[in-house]
XYZ file of C-alpha atoms in Angstrom:
680
model
C 129.626 87.957 139.692
C 131.892 84.962 139.671
C 130.361 81.343 139.728
C 132.219 78.735 141.691
C 135.249 77.555 139.699
C 134.926 74.226 138.054
C 137.929 72.021 137.529
C 138.176 69.900 134.556
C 137.195 66.299 134.663
C 140.263 64.207 133.720
C 139.644 60.754 134.980
C 142.753 58.746 135.935
C 142.555 55.061 136.936
C 144.434 54.328 140.262
C 145.055 50.507 140.262
C 146.555 48.505 143.208
C 146.432 44.942 143.758
C 143.573 45.705 146.357
C 141.261 47.661 144.106
C 141.013 50.463 141.445
C 139.852 53.951 142.035
C 138.946 56.684 139.511
C 140.443 60.126 140.435
C 138.861 62.888 138.351
C 141.279 65.637 139.549
C 144.601 63.772 139.787
C 145.943 66.309 137.261
C 145.853 69.177 139.907
C 149.203 67.937 141.043
C 151.108 69.483 138.143
C 152.413 72.317 140.040
C 154.109 73.678 136.822
C 150.942 73.353 134.580
C 149.430 76.814 133.914
C 146.014 75.286 134.044
C 146.549 74.299 137.447
C 147.824 77.904 138.404
C 144.888 79.308 136.617
C 142.534 77.052 138.638
C 143.993 78.057 141.812
C 144.002 81.602 141.047
C 140.303 81.423 140.076
C 139.544 79.857 143.319
C 141.283 82.709 145.131
C 139.272 85.244 143.248
C 136.157 83.490 144.130
C 137.014 83.556 147.719
C 137.697 87.180 147.570
C 134.443 87.708 145.976
C 132.482 85.665 148.570
C 134.405 87.295 151.548
C 133.837 90.733 150.121
C 130.990 91.513 152.417
C 133.139 91.114 155.506
C 136.378 92.591 153.907
C 136.047 95.564 156.220
C 135.416 93.237 159.244
C 138.488 91.243 158.184
C 140.699 94.384 158.161
C 139.227 95.397 161.471
C 140.007 92.056 162.897
C 143.625 92.234 161.675
C 144.068 95.737 163.216
C 142.427 94.362 166.490
C 144.685 91.399 166.659
C 147.876 93.196 165.923
C 146.934 96.057 168.407
C 147.293 93.453 171.184
C 150.864 92.740 170.371
C 153.702 94.576 171.886
C 155.593 95.528 168.751
C 158.839 96.245 170.540
C 159.510 93.310 172.630
C 162.175 90.871 173.491
C 162.333 87.357 174.942
C 163.732 86.634 178.435
C 167.563 86.111 178.190
C 169.024 82.802 178.849
C 172.752 82.171 179.980
C 174.895 79.782 177.898
C 178.706 79.502 177.891
C 179.338 83.062 179.203
C 176.735 84.808 177.262
C 173.057 85.992 177.591
C 171.207 85.076 174.608
C 167.803 86.633 173.575
C 165.488 87.473 170.628
C 164.009 90.944 170.204
C 161.533 92.532 167.873
C 161.429 96.248 166.677
C 158.217 98.078 166.219
C 156.575 97.332 162.776
C 159.026 94.606 161.902
C 157.975 91.308 160.745
C 161.028 89.377 161.861
C 163.166 88.636 165.010
C 166.790 90.094 165.697
C 168.971 87.564 167.348
C 171.241 89.073 170.010
C 173.554 88.418 172.860
C 175.450 90.250 175.810
C 178.731 89.093 177.265
C 178.680 88.151 180.927
C 176.127 90.561 182.079
C 172.854 91.940 180.895
C 174.279 95.424 181.317
C 177.016 94.635 178.656
C 176.681 95.971 175.177
C 174.354 94.289 172.829
C 175.754 92.208 170.037
C 173.573 91.671 167.054
C 174.045 87.942 165.598
C 171.419 88.062 162.989
C 168.763 90.707 161.901
C 166.119 88.597 160.113
C 164.391 91.685 158.833
C 167.484 92.921 156.831
C 168.224 89.252 155.764
C 164.495 88.697 154.705
C 164.073 91.983 152.821
C 162.446 91.517 149.411
C 161.724 87.926 150.105
C 158.114 86.654 149.863
C 159.001 84.205 152.631
C 161.716 84.077 155.119
C 162.466 81.871 158.042
C 165.690 81.189 160.129
C 165.995 77.495 161.139
C 168.956 76.034 163.166
C 171.086 78.379 165.205
C 174.232 77.245 167.152
C 177.248 79.123 168.336
C 180.651 77.405 168.532
C 182.342 76.603 171.832
C 184.807 79.504 171.560
C 181.673 81.860 170.896
C 183.319 83.301 167.720
C 181.380 81.296 164.927
C 177.479 81.078 164.302
C 176.194 78.222 162.174
C 172.554 79.190 161.029
C 170.275 78.192 158.280
C 167.556 79.989 156.279
C 164.426 78.917 154.165
C 163.297 81.399 151.491
C 160.422 79.180 150.045
C 158.499 77.573 152.746
C 159.333 73.993 152.030
C 161.483 73.642 154.975
C 164.678 73.149 152.813
C 167.347 75.136 154.620
C 170.550 76.502 153.339
C 173.325 76.528 155.891
C 175.614 79.428 156.471
C 178.543 80.218 158.744
C 179.127 83.771 160.162
C 182.282 85.007 162.001
C 180.908 86.840 165.013
C 184.141 88.736 165.541
C 184.429 90.261 162.143
C 180.769 89.887 161.072
C 181.807 88.127 157.767
C 179.959 85.267 156.377
C 182.008 82.295 155.220
C 181.591 81.711 151.483
C 180.263 78.207 151.648
C 176.584 77.796 151.278
C 175.215 74.260 151.909
C 171.757 73.737 150.364
C 169.010 71.298 151.012
C 169.762 70.725 154.671
C 167.391 69.652 157.409
C 168.085 73.289 159.205
C 170.093 72.043 162.193
C 173.872 72.565 162.598
C 176.144 71.191 165.254
C 179.454 72.253 166.239
C 182.233 69.923 167.387
C 184.539 71.074 170.262
C 187.507 72.138 167.782
C 185.455 75.159 166.499
C 186.130 74.100 163.061
C 183.798 71.011 162.510
C 180.135 71.377 161.726
C 177.591 68.277 161.551
C 174.522 68.744 159.400
C 171.692 66.714 157.883
C 170.630 66.694 154.346
C 167.244 66.094 152.616
C 166.100 64.205 149.710
C 164.972 66.899 147.376
C 161.927 64.814 146.258
C 160.604 63.074 149.311
C 162.129 65.842 151.750
C 163.275 63.109 154.224
C 166.322 63.776 156.075
C 168.650 60.749 155.175
C 172.168 61.848 155.466
C 174.570 63.346 157.988
C 177.762 65.132 156.683
C 180.763 66.508 158.416
C 181.971 69.955 157.236
C 185.216 71.489 157.839
C 185.255 75.367 158.187
C 186.543 77.207 155.061
C 186.413 74.301 152.751
C 184.240 73.409 149.543
C 181.065 71.777 150.883
C 181.421 69.357 147.810
C 184.206 67.829 149.810
C 182.135 67.190 152.816
C 182.359 63.815 154.357
C 179.323 61.624 154.642
C 179.329 60.093 158.046
C 175.853 58.301 157.987
C 173.196 57.421 155.438
C 169.813 56.003 156.436
C 168.738 53.219 154.101
C 165.196 52.779 155.765
C 162.984 55.401 154.191
C 160.300 55.068 157.152
C 163.152 56.780 159.300
C 163.903 60.530 159.575
C 167.312 61.439 161.053
C 168.814 64.554 162.637
C 172.015 65.548 164.489
C 172.426 67.244 168.068
C 174.725 67.609 170.974
C 174.531 66.728 174.539
C 173.732 69.301 177.196
C 177.183 68.423 178.383
C 178.647 69.466 175.111
C 180.670 66.137 175.450
C 178.994 64.253 172.802
C 177.597 64.567 169.158
C 174.361 62.461 168.697
C 172.871 61.306 165.434
C 169.207 60.403 166.232
C 167.190 58.141 163.926
C 163.505 57.827 164.507
C 160.196 56.423 162.976
C 156.885 56.271 164.711
C 157.707 53.025 166.606
C 161.409 52.762 166.653
C 164.486 54.748 167.290
C 168.200 54.522 167.485
C 171.044 56.778 168.586
C 174.814 57.014 167.651
C 177.447 59.101 169.333
C 180.946 60.450 169.182
C 183.052 62.427 171.379
C 182.700 66.129 170.511
C 186.525 66.347 170.886
C 187.263 63.614 168.426
C 184.828 64.510 165.398
C 186.586 62.544 162.866
C 186.181 59.338 164.786
C 183.572 56.627 163.946
C 180.107 57.074 165.494
C 179.271 54.332 168.093
C 175.733 52.739 168.219
C 174.309 53.343 171.662
C 171.677 50.551 171.080
C 170.652 49.086 167.561
C 167.017 49.856 166.766
C 164.375 47.487 167.774
C 160.690 47.042 166.782
C 158.481 49.003 169.251
C 161.332 50.462 171.127
C 161.714 54.257 171.388
C 164.358 55.923 173.306
C 166.282 59.135 173.628
C 169.521 59.892 175.209
C 171.222 62.570 177.249
C 174.692 62.603 178.959
C 175.844 63.682 182.522
C 179.245 62.947 183.865
C 179.874 59.233 183.704
C 176.451 58.186 182.641
C 174.150 58.271 179.658
C 170.550 58.857 180.810
C 167.591 57.398 178.689
C 163.939 57.678 178.269
C 162.745 54.342 177.095
C 159.643 52.632 176.287
C 161.188 49.184 176.543
C 158.604 47.153 178.583
C 157.092 50.465 179.517
C 154.543 51.921 177.171
C 154.447 55.293 179.208
C 158.302 55.341 179.383
C 160.699 54.928 182.199
C 164.082 56.730 183.007
C 167.292 54.857 183.057
C 171.045 55.221 182.967
C 174.082 53.359 181.781
C 177.635 53.850 182.210
C 179.331 55.819 179.266
C 181.583 52.824 179.041
C 178.968 50.249 178.293
C 175.573 51.071 176.754
C 174.416 47.441 176.563
C 171.049 46.628 178.046
C 172.816 44.547 180.743
C 174.194 47.637 182.430
C 170.901 49.576 182.487
C 169.821 50.930 185.937
C 166.242 52.041 186.455
C 165.780 55.383 188.050
C 162.088 56.190 187.346
C 159.936 52.991 186.920
C 156.969 52.770 184.478
C 153.504 53.900 185.664
C 150.387 52.880 184.016
C 148.489 56.282 184.878
C 151.520 58.720 184.254
C 153.201 59.359 180.992
C 156.978 60.394 181.389
C 157.403 63.068 178.547
C 160.892 64.594 179.197
C 163.698 65.232 181.520
C 166.270 68.062 182.360
C 169.520 67.180 184.041
C 171.138 69.500 186.613
C 174.188 68.753 188.937
C 171.966 68.650 192.059
C 168.459 67.987 190.531
C 166.583 65.931 188.076
C 163.459 67.548 186.703
C 160.773 65.396 184.857
C 158.035 66.579 182.619
C 155.137 64.254 183.219
C 151.492 63.995 182.195
C 148.666 62.705 184.394
C 144.948 62.918 183.397
C 146.088 64.970 180.449
C 147.740 67.679 182.465
C 151.430 68.544 182.390
C 153.246 68.382 185.679
C 156.912 69.257 186.622
C 158.574 66.790 189.298
C 161.720 67.784 190.910
C 163.863 65.189 192.548
C 167.312 65.937 194.397
C 169.948 63.471 193.462
C 171.458 63.396 196.902
C 168.476 61.878 198.756
C 165.788 61.368 196.134
C 163.726 63.990 197.950
C 160.978 65.139 195.510
C 158.215 67.546 195.054
C 155.794 68.837 192.162
C 155.212 72.578 191.137
C 151.836 73.759 192.014
C 150.071 75.787 189.187
C 146.534 76.371 190.597
C 144.296 76.143 187.497
C 142.013 73.518 186.344
C 143.665 73.276 182.969
C 146.973 74.671 181.680
C 150.263 73.818 180.208
C 153.693 74.023 181.992
C 156.982 72.916 180.271
C 160.698 72.717 180.851
C 162.226 75.768 178.902
C 165.711 76.471 177.950
C 168.124 75.281 180.570
C 171.745 74.943 178.997
C 173.755 74.922 182.122
C 174.249 72.227 184.733
C 175.672 73.987 187.659
C 172.404 75.942 188.694
C 169.663 75.139 191.120
C 167.343 77.372 189.114
C 164.883 75.778 186.693
C 163.575 77.882 183.771
C 160.072 76.778 182.772
C 157.221 78.141 180.674
C 153.530 78.357 181.803
C 150.248 79.253 180.040
C 146.597 78.515 180.329
C 143.499 79.423 178.273
C 143.209 82.549 180.340
C 146.899 83.158 181.216
C 149.329 84.643 178.540
C 152.563 82.740 177.939
C 154.741 83.432 181.090
C 158.396 82.670 181.796
C 159.474 81.651 185.401
C 162.633 80.844 187.207
C 162.067 78.314 189.924
C 164.526 77.798 192.769
C 164.466 74.210 193.370
C 166.268 74.426 196.756
C 164.172 77.345 198.160
C 160.982 76.185 196.183
C 160.254 79.728 195.193
C 159.341 80.925 191.780
C 159.961 84.191 190.097
C 157.897 85.550 187.186
C 160.301 86.896 184.759
C 157.897 87.893 182.000
C 154.287 87.406 181.197
C 153.584 87.985 177.526
C 152.190 91.482 177.197
C 148.553 91.733 175.849
C 147.963 95.370 175.066
C 144.342 96.922 175.400
C 141.860 96.220 177.919
C 142.575 92.478 178.386
C 142.013 91.183 182.152
C 142.485 87.548 182.625
C 139.850 87.492 185.361
C 137.302 88.451 182.748
C 137.540 84.835 181.367
C 136.522 81.624 182.534
C 138.290 78.104 181.970
C 136.657 74.617 182.629
C 137.830 71.062 182.327
C 134.912 69.095 180.771
C 134.390 65.317 179.754
C 132.449 63.795 177.018
C 131.673 60.205 176.722
C 132.755 58.442 173.616
C 130.934 55.692 171.900
C 132.808 52.967 173.388
C 132.432 54.527 176.944
C 135.885 56.295 177.007
C 135.919 59.787 178.720
C 137.300 62.371 176.477
C 138.708 65.487 178.186
C 138.106 68.974 176.863
C 139.474 72.253 177.858
C 137.077 75.393 177.391
C 137.456 78.964 177.718
C 134.758 81.736 177.319
C 134.062 85.248 178.672
C 132.240 85.914 181.891
C 128.619 86.110 181.295
C 128.601 83.269 178.801
C 125.096 81.551 178.859
C 124.902 77.788 178.629
C 121.543 77.884 176.686
C 122.528 76.988 173.222
C 122.547 80.657 172.186
C 126.279 81.149 171.823
C 128.877 80.352 168.931
C 131.569 78.045 169.643
C 134.686 77.044 168.099
C 135.821 73.412 168.514
C 139.422 72.356 167.844
C 141.541 69.242 167.889
C 144.479 67.511 166.177
C 144.653 63.989 167.218
C 147.772 62.343 165.427
C 151.296 61.336 165.771
C 151.027 61.275 169.600
C 151.157 65.162 169.651
C 149.450 66.635 172.713
C 147.597 69.747 172.143
C 147.691 71.633 175.476
C 145.487 74.543 176.671
C 147.620 77.514 175.901
C 146.753 81.250 175.545
C 146.024 83.200 172.437
C 145.672 86.920 172.124
C 144.164 86.514 168.710
C 141.504 84.290 170.113
C 140.297 87.226 172.266
C 138.650 88.490 169.148
C 136.265 85.571 169.211
C 135.801 85.259 172.976
C 134.888 89.046 173.086
C 132.160 88.268 170.434
C 130.385 85.821 172.589
C 132.348 82.698 171.315
C 133.537 79.872 173.432
C 136.537 77.914 172.485
C 137.081 74.330 173.045
C 140.203 72.027 172.780
C 139.119 68.274 172.559
C 141.975 65.949 173.678
C 140.905 63.202 171.452
C 142.733 59.818 171.108
C 145.734 59.834 168.692
C 147.316 62.518 170.798
C 149.227 61.656 173.855
C 147.602 63.581 176.422
C 146.679 60.625 178.549
C 149.791 58.370 177.777
C 151.000 56.333 175.196
C 147.857 54.107 175.356
C 145.934 57.183 174.111
C 148.000 57.532 171.232
C 147.980 53.821 170.251
C 144.127 53.959 170.495
C 143.941 56.491 167.723
C 146.362 55.261 165.039
C 146.500 52.672 162.452
C 143.570 50.418 162.566
C 142.069 52.396 165.526
C 142.245 55.738 163.645
C 138.421 56.166 163.479
C 138.447 56.709 167.263
C 139.976 60.006 166.601
C 136.966 61.018 164.351
C 134.151 59.522 166.395
C 135.863 61.168 169.671
C 135.440 64.487 167.868
C 132.047 64.115 166.964
C 131.068 62.618 170.430
C 132.504 65.967 171.852
C 130.431 68.028 169.497
C 127.204 66.082 170.512
C 128.104 66.678 174.191
C 128.604 70.271 173.614
C 125.241 70.772 171.788
C 123.376 68.483 174.339
C 124.827 70.519 177.380
C 123.828 73.736 175.538
C 127.300 75.085 175.457
C 126.212 75.872 171.829
C 123.796 74.699 169.054
C 124.377 73.060 165.640
C 123.631 76.353 163.798
C 126.340 77.890 165.866
C 128.952 75.238 166.158
C 132.316 75.817 164.224
C 135.147 73.208 163.984
C 138.890 73.778 162.909
C 141.812 71.724 162.355
C 144.993 71.848 160.258
C 147.202 69.321 158.533
C 146.287 65.921 160.196
C 143.654 68.049 161.957
C 142.363 68.940 158.553
C 141.939 65.255 157.967
C 139.977 65.307 161.047
C 137.795 67.997 159.644
C 137.129 66.195 156.354
C 136.209 62.850 158.181
C 133.826 64.218 160.750
C 131.764 66.234 158.004
C 131.407 63.184 155.808
C 130.069 61.446 159.042
C 128.189 64.140 160.980
C 127.726 67.164 158.748
C 124.592 68.102 160.613
C 126.568 68.967 163.722
C 128.299 72.032 162.353
C 127.658 75.450 160.881
C 130.957 75.930 159.338
C 134.235 74.246 159.133
C 137.944 75.616 158.785
C 140.309 73.105 157.294
C 143.939 74.410 157.078
C 146.377 72.546 154.825
C 144.262 69.417 155.150
C 145.649 65.810 154.667
C 142.565 64.598 152.888
C 143.666 62.226 150.201
C 144.892 59.569 152.390
C 145.183 56.595 150.185
C 146.565 58.044 147.122
C 149.346 59.971 149.079
C 150.271 56.823 151.209
C 150.536 54.844 147.946
C 153.014 57.248 146.527
C 156.402 57.032 148.046
C 157.769 59.917 146.026
C 155.574 62.323 147.703
C 157.375 64.120 150.630
C 157.301 62.416 154.043
C 155.063 59.586 152.798
C 157.139 56.522 153.779
C 157.797 57.887 157.310
C 154.100 57.790 157.881
C 153.429 54.107 157.518
C 153.597 53.646 161.325
C 150.998 56.105 161.806
C 148.517 55.372 159.212
C 149.562 52.045 157.917
C 150.960 50.802 154.653
C 148.254 50.706 152.086
C 150.199 48.334 149.954
C 149.029 45.786 152.479
C 145.360 45.093 152.136
C 143.952 45.598 155.710
C 145.460 49.260 155.795
C 144.235 49.833 152.139
C 140.689 49.049 153.090
C 140.686 50.689 156.426
C 142.182 53.949 154.997
C 139.599 53.907 152.290
C 136.728 53.667 154.634
C 137.768 57.159 156.048
C 139.801 58.978 153.534
C 137.854 62.182 153.327
C 138.481 62.777 149.554
C 137.486 59.020 148.763
C 134.261 59.320 150.909
C 132.831 62.550 149.460
C 129.288 61.936 148.754
C 126.095 63.475 147.464
C 124.821 65.061 150.758
C 124.574 68.528 152.465
C 127.979 69.840 153.817
C 128.540 72.629 156.242
C 129.965 75.905 155.108
C 133.764 75.133 154.423
C 136.792 77.319 154.246
C 139.822 75.326 153.021
C 143.361 76.831 153.030
C 146.669 75.871 151.483
C 150.022 76.937 150.472
C 151.467 76.301 147.013
C 154.904 75.317 148.361
C 153.623 73.171 151.305
C 156.240 70.597 152.125
C 153.910 68.183 154.183
C 150.493 68.188 152.884
C 150.941 69.051 149.133
C 148.599 71.847 147.766
C 146.857 69.454 145.442
C 145.170 67.622 148.242
C 142.841 70.244 149.366
C 142.356 71.574 145.778
C 141.189 68.066 144.677
C 138.993 67.785 147.645
C 137.319 71.149 147.049
C 136.848 70.338 143.346
C 135.142 66.987 144.169
C 132.866 68.584 146.877
C 131.696 71.176 144.514
C 130.566 68.438 142.126
C 128.819 66.236 144.772
C 127.412 68.543 147.588
C 123.891 68.967 147.544
C 123.469 72.166 149.593
C 124.118 75.956 148.726
C 126.488 76.565 151.613
C 129.897 78.353 151.053
C 132.861 76.283 149.956
C 135.983 78.503 149.604
C 139.532 77.470 148.815
C 142.281 79.941 149.506
C 145.734 79.212 148.328
C 148.661 81.176 149.487
C 150.858 81.210 146.411
C 154.067 82.061 148.393
C 153.653 80.094 151.562
C 154.404 76.461 152.975
C 152.857 74.180 155.357
C 153.162 76.791 158.277
C 151.459 79.626 156.394
C 152.913 82.994 155.948
C 156.264 83.840 157.461
C 156.543 87.005 159.715
C 154.575 87.756 162.807
C 152.196 90.197 161.274
C 151.519 88.403 158.033
C 150.402 85.476 160.060
C 147.671 87.438 161.488
C 146.008 87.723 158.190
C 145.560 84.009 158.337
C 143.657 84.332 161.741
C 141.762 87.495 160.615
C 140.544 85.516 157.445
C 139.396 82.456 159.394
C 137.569 84.523 162.047
C 135.930 86.651 159.507
C 134.557 83.522 157.526
C 132.913 82.191 160.791
C 131.465 85.789 161.790
C 130.174 86.054 158.059
C 128.016 83.035 158.616
C 126.697 84.425 161.812
C 125.513 87.472 159.965
C 128.269 90.004 161.312
C 129.734 92.541 158.968
């Protein structure tokens, strides 16, 4: 029998003007060091040993989850520039096939890309950007074969099927055609920090070494990208940080012209731009924390010409918009729930769509054309599989085009969803979305999985998961906690969970845990928690503070070494995070980060059972953060609970590629929890 791996102690002094820390496991960041690889392999072997009692259960879970998936499936086609585009899967295939049909769904199918053929023999494969030229003859697309989200850009002739010889490496993934069907704009990444920082212009059929640099971002707290307006009239370069943004534009018919600045970046001003006829439309938080909608003439984008269309509201967060010739559609959040608001341009008559469930998510889908009165939107809830609707905005009727098939004996009426509220330490009400199977008893006897994210203003909406049924059918409840740091309740919800208020995110989560135990939805010996990336930071922080609340924790690709990472601007994406976490080169932020950083606050105490996962090629949270964390926990924890580290030696931040390979991740996590409950 293997004993838990022990990483060698190699103390390194990390000195800053604000203090000195000793990191015994800093050496684990040496990706090419065989000693590091040996340690990760030893942890994987230990993981396999400890999970051996539920190996058959894990295999059954994989088969069970896979059996609910309709293997031969396709997306709902959408119309764009004379073609219907869709993605389909073949039985047994890991990857999608990208297709289109000309003018009619009865027309012959044209296969644009078969990712199964392209990814054959690759341990990892992902298609990134995908854009067809205006004449419908050329496809620009990108691929990642490592998992670090560094894409190689290729161009395909859709008439002949040939690939053009140019291969443009280290791109951000997106590709944007100009109106001449010859010019492509793309972003380049810094190979060390992985920040997109340059925009290039490429001429079809030429050597990429001759590509023209049209913009370079000097501020390494900003990331940049390139896109095209829905009208196809403009190419946009978008620069953004957490708290500031800027847009530049050029006419798509004049791609060699100089880009014009829409509005120079300003502190604490975020805006995004769309175009329709003679106006640019903007969502802006200028004097409006929850954003407002404005427009300005194409001929003059200065603030003096801005006209307000939708004013700021304290209780409604304006999230996005969709422009049609006759209608404006807004995606709004109120009390944490998404709403779709339809306004007719002609007379400002408006209405909201009614969804009829207490907790759900609804979102504007793919709507590439202006000249239609039909809105395509997506809908899901904790009990309703992902559904695609067409909504006639004039007749106010909706048509269900597709509800994602869930094979087997699934019936949505067998499951119950609720909206709950826990009271935080400071009196704030924290909303929660919960789902469980009919017959669930609120007497503390049931296991429960609690999930949250709580960073970057990312809202975690209550959506359906067919994999989750494997837990619900075994008596689990599943809860999403809409904690501060997300944006579910507006911009102020985000502001209250970042920088020097970040600890609110962690205490919100533990206050939700205390509520769920108190109200007997579960008990501490049956409560599990899970989070990934910044949600993994959440997991690390809460078990330092309240380890007694949890039976087990799943921390996926966790960001746990906050201070060291944020002090190292050579680590991918670090500088762009200063507006989220603070810059630890400044003493107040250094001390505050140090107060909650999971790695720095590991102590001699009992911890819950813990499964930690990572990927060797992770581009966002480097593998060595969770590896160091586990090594330190092994040294200090005082309990005999399981502590397992699983490293995917081929995957990146998103885990394995392919729709079936990724099921192994879910089966692994579920089997870990069921092992702790005594199931085999």
